Short mmCIF file of C-alpha atoms in Angstrom, two decimals:
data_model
loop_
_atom_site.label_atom_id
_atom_site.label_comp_id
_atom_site.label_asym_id
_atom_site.label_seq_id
_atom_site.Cartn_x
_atom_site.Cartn_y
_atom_site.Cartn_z
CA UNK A 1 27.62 -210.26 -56.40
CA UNK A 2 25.01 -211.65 -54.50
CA UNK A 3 26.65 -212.51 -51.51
CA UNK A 4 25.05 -216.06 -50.36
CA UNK A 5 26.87 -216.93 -54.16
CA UNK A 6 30.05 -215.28 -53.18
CA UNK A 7 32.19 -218.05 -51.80
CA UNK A 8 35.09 -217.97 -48.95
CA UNK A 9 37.50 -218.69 -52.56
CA UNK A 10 36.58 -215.46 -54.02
CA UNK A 11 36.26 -213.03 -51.00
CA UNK A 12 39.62 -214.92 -50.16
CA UNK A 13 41.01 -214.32 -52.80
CA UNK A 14 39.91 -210.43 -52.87
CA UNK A 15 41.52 -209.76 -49.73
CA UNK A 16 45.13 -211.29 -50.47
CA UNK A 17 44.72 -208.84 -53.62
CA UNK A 18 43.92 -205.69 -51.41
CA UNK A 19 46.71 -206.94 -48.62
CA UNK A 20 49.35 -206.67 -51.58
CA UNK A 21 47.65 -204.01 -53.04
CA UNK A 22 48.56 -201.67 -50.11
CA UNK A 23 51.64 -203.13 -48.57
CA UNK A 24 54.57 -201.40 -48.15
CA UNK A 25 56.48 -204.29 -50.04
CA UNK A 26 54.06 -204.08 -53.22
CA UNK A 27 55.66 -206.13 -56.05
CA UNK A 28 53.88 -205.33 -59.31
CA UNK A 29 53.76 -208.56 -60.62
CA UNK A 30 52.60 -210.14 -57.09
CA UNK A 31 49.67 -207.69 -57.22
CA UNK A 32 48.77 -208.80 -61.31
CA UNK A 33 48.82 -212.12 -60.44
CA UNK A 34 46.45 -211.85 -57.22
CA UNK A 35 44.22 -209.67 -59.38
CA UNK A 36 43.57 -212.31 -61.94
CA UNK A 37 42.82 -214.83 -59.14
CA UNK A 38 40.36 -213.13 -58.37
CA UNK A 39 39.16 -211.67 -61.25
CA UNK A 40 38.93 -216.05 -62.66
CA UNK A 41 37.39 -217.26 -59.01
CA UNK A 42 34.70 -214.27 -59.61
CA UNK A 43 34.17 -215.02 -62.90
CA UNK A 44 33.60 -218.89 -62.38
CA UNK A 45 31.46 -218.50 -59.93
CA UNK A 46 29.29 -215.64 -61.38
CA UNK A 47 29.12 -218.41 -64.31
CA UNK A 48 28.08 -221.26 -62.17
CA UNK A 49 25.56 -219.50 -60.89
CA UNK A 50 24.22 -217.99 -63.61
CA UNK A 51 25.04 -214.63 -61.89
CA UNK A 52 24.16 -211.48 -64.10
CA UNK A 53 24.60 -208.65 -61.39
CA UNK A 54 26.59 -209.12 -57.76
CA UNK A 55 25.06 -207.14 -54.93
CA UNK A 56 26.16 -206.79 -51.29
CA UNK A 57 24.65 -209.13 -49.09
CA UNK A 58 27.24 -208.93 -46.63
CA UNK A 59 30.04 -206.22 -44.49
CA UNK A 60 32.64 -208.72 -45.89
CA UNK A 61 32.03 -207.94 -49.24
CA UNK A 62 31.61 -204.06 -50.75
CA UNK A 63 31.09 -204.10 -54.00
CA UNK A 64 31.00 -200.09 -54.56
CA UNK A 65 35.02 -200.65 -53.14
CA UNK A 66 35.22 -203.88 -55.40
CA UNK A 67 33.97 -201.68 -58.82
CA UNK A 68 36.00 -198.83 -57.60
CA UNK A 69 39.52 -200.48 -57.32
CA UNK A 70 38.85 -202.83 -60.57
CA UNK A 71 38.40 -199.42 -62.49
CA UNK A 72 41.23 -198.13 -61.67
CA UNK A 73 43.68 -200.60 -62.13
CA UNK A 74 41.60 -200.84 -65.79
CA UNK A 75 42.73 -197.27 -66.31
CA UNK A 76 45.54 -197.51 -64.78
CA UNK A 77 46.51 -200.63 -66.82
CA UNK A 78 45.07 -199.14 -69.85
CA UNK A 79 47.34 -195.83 -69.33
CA UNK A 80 50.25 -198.20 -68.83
CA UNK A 81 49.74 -200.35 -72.17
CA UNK A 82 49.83 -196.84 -74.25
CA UNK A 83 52.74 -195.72 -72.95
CA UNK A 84 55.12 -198.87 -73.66
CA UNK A 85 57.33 -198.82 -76.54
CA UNK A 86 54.79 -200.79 -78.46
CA UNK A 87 51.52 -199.22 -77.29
CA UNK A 88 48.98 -200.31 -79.43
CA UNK A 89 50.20 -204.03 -80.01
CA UNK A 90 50.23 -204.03 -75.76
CA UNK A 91 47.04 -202.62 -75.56
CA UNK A 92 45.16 -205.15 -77.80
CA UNK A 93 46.85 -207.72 -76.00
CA UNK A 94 46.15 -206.54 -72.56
CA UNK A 95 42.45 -206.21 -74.01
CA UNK A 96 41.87 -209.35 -75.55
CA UNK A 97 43.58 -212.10 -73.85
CA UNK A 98 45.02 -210.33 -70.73
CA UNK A 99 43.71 -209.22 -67.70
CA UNK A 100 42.02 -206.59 -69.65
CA UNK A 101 39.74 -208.73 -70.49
CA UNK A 102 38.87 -209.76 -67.35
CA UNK A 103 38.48 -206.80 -65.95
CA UNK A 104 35.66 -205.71 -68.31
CA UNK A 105 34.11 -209.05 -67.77
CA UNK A 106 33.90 -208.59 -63.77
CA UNK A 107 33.19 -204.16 -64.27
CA UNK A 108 30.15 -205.92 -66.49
CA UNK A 109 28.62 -208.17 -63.38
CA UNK A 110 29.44 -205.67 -60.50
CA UNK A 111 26.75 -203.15 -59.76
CA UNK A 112 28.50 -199.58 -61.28
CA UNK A 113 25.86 -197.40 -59.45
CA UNK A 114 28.31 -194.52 -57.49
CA UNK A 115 32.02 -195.73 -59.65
CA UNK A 116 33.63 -192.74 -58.14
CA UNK A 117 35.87 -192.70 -61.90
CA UNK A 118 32.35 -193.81 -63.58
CA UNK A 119 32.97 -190.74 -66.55
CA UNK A 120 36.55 -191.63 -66.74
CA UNK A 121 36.11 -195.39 -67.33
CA UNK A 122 33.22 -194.19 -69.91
CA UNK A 123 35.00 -192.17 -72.02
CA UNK A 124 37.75 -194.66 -72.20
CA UNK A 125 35.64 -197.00 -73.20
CA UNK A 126 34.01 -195.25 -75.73
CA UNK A 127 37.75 -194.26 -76.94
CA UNK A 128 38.25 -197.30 -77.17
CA UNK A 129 35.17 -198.46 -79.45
CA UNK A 130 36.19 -196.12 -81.97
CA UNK A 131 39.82 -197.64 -81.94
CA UNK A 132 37.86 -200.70 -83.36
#
């Protein structure tokens, strides 16, 4: 994200996530909901600005570390939705409406260049084209 457009809000917002993300105390639906704070205050500023890629301008904000960690809570999450009792119904849930979706709308502004899971994300999204 360009960083003069990223606001305090979002990088904010991105740091309560990554403070829950590795406390000792970590309560899985703390994390989610932190996630998709961030995730909407990204999102609605990328839109405002008219924002098609987000660089680093700035030490406060790393957007390899940013592209990284959304990734892999997309796999991760993804993994997760396929192995509940009712996998696929989950999974097109998670995708469509959930936080799924959000993820795959910030992975789509965020500069990808060095995603240290880069094959892993592709071939589950490519799986995941030929589900549809």
């Amino acid at each position: 994200m360009d960083q003069q457009g990223v606001d305090s809000n979002v990088l904010e917002a991105w740091q309560a996530f990554r403070a829950e993300q590795g406390g000792a105390t970590c309560q899985d639906s703390e994390k989610k909901k932190k996630l998709e704070t961030f995730l909407k205050l990204l999102l609605i500023q990328a839109e405002k600005q008219e924002l098609h890629r987000l660089e680093d301008k700035e030490q406060s904000w790393d957007s390899g570390t940013v592209c990284n960690v959304l990734a892999q809570e997309f796999l991760s999450d993804v993994h997760e939705c396929c192995s509940a009792e009712n996998g696929e119904k989950t999974l097109v849930s998670y995708l469509l409406s959930g936080t799924g979706c959000l993820l795959i709308q910030a992975l789509n502004i965020l500069p990808l260049q060095g995603l240290s899971c880069g094959s892993d994300l592709c071939s589950l999204l490519v799986s995941l084209l030929h589900c549809w």
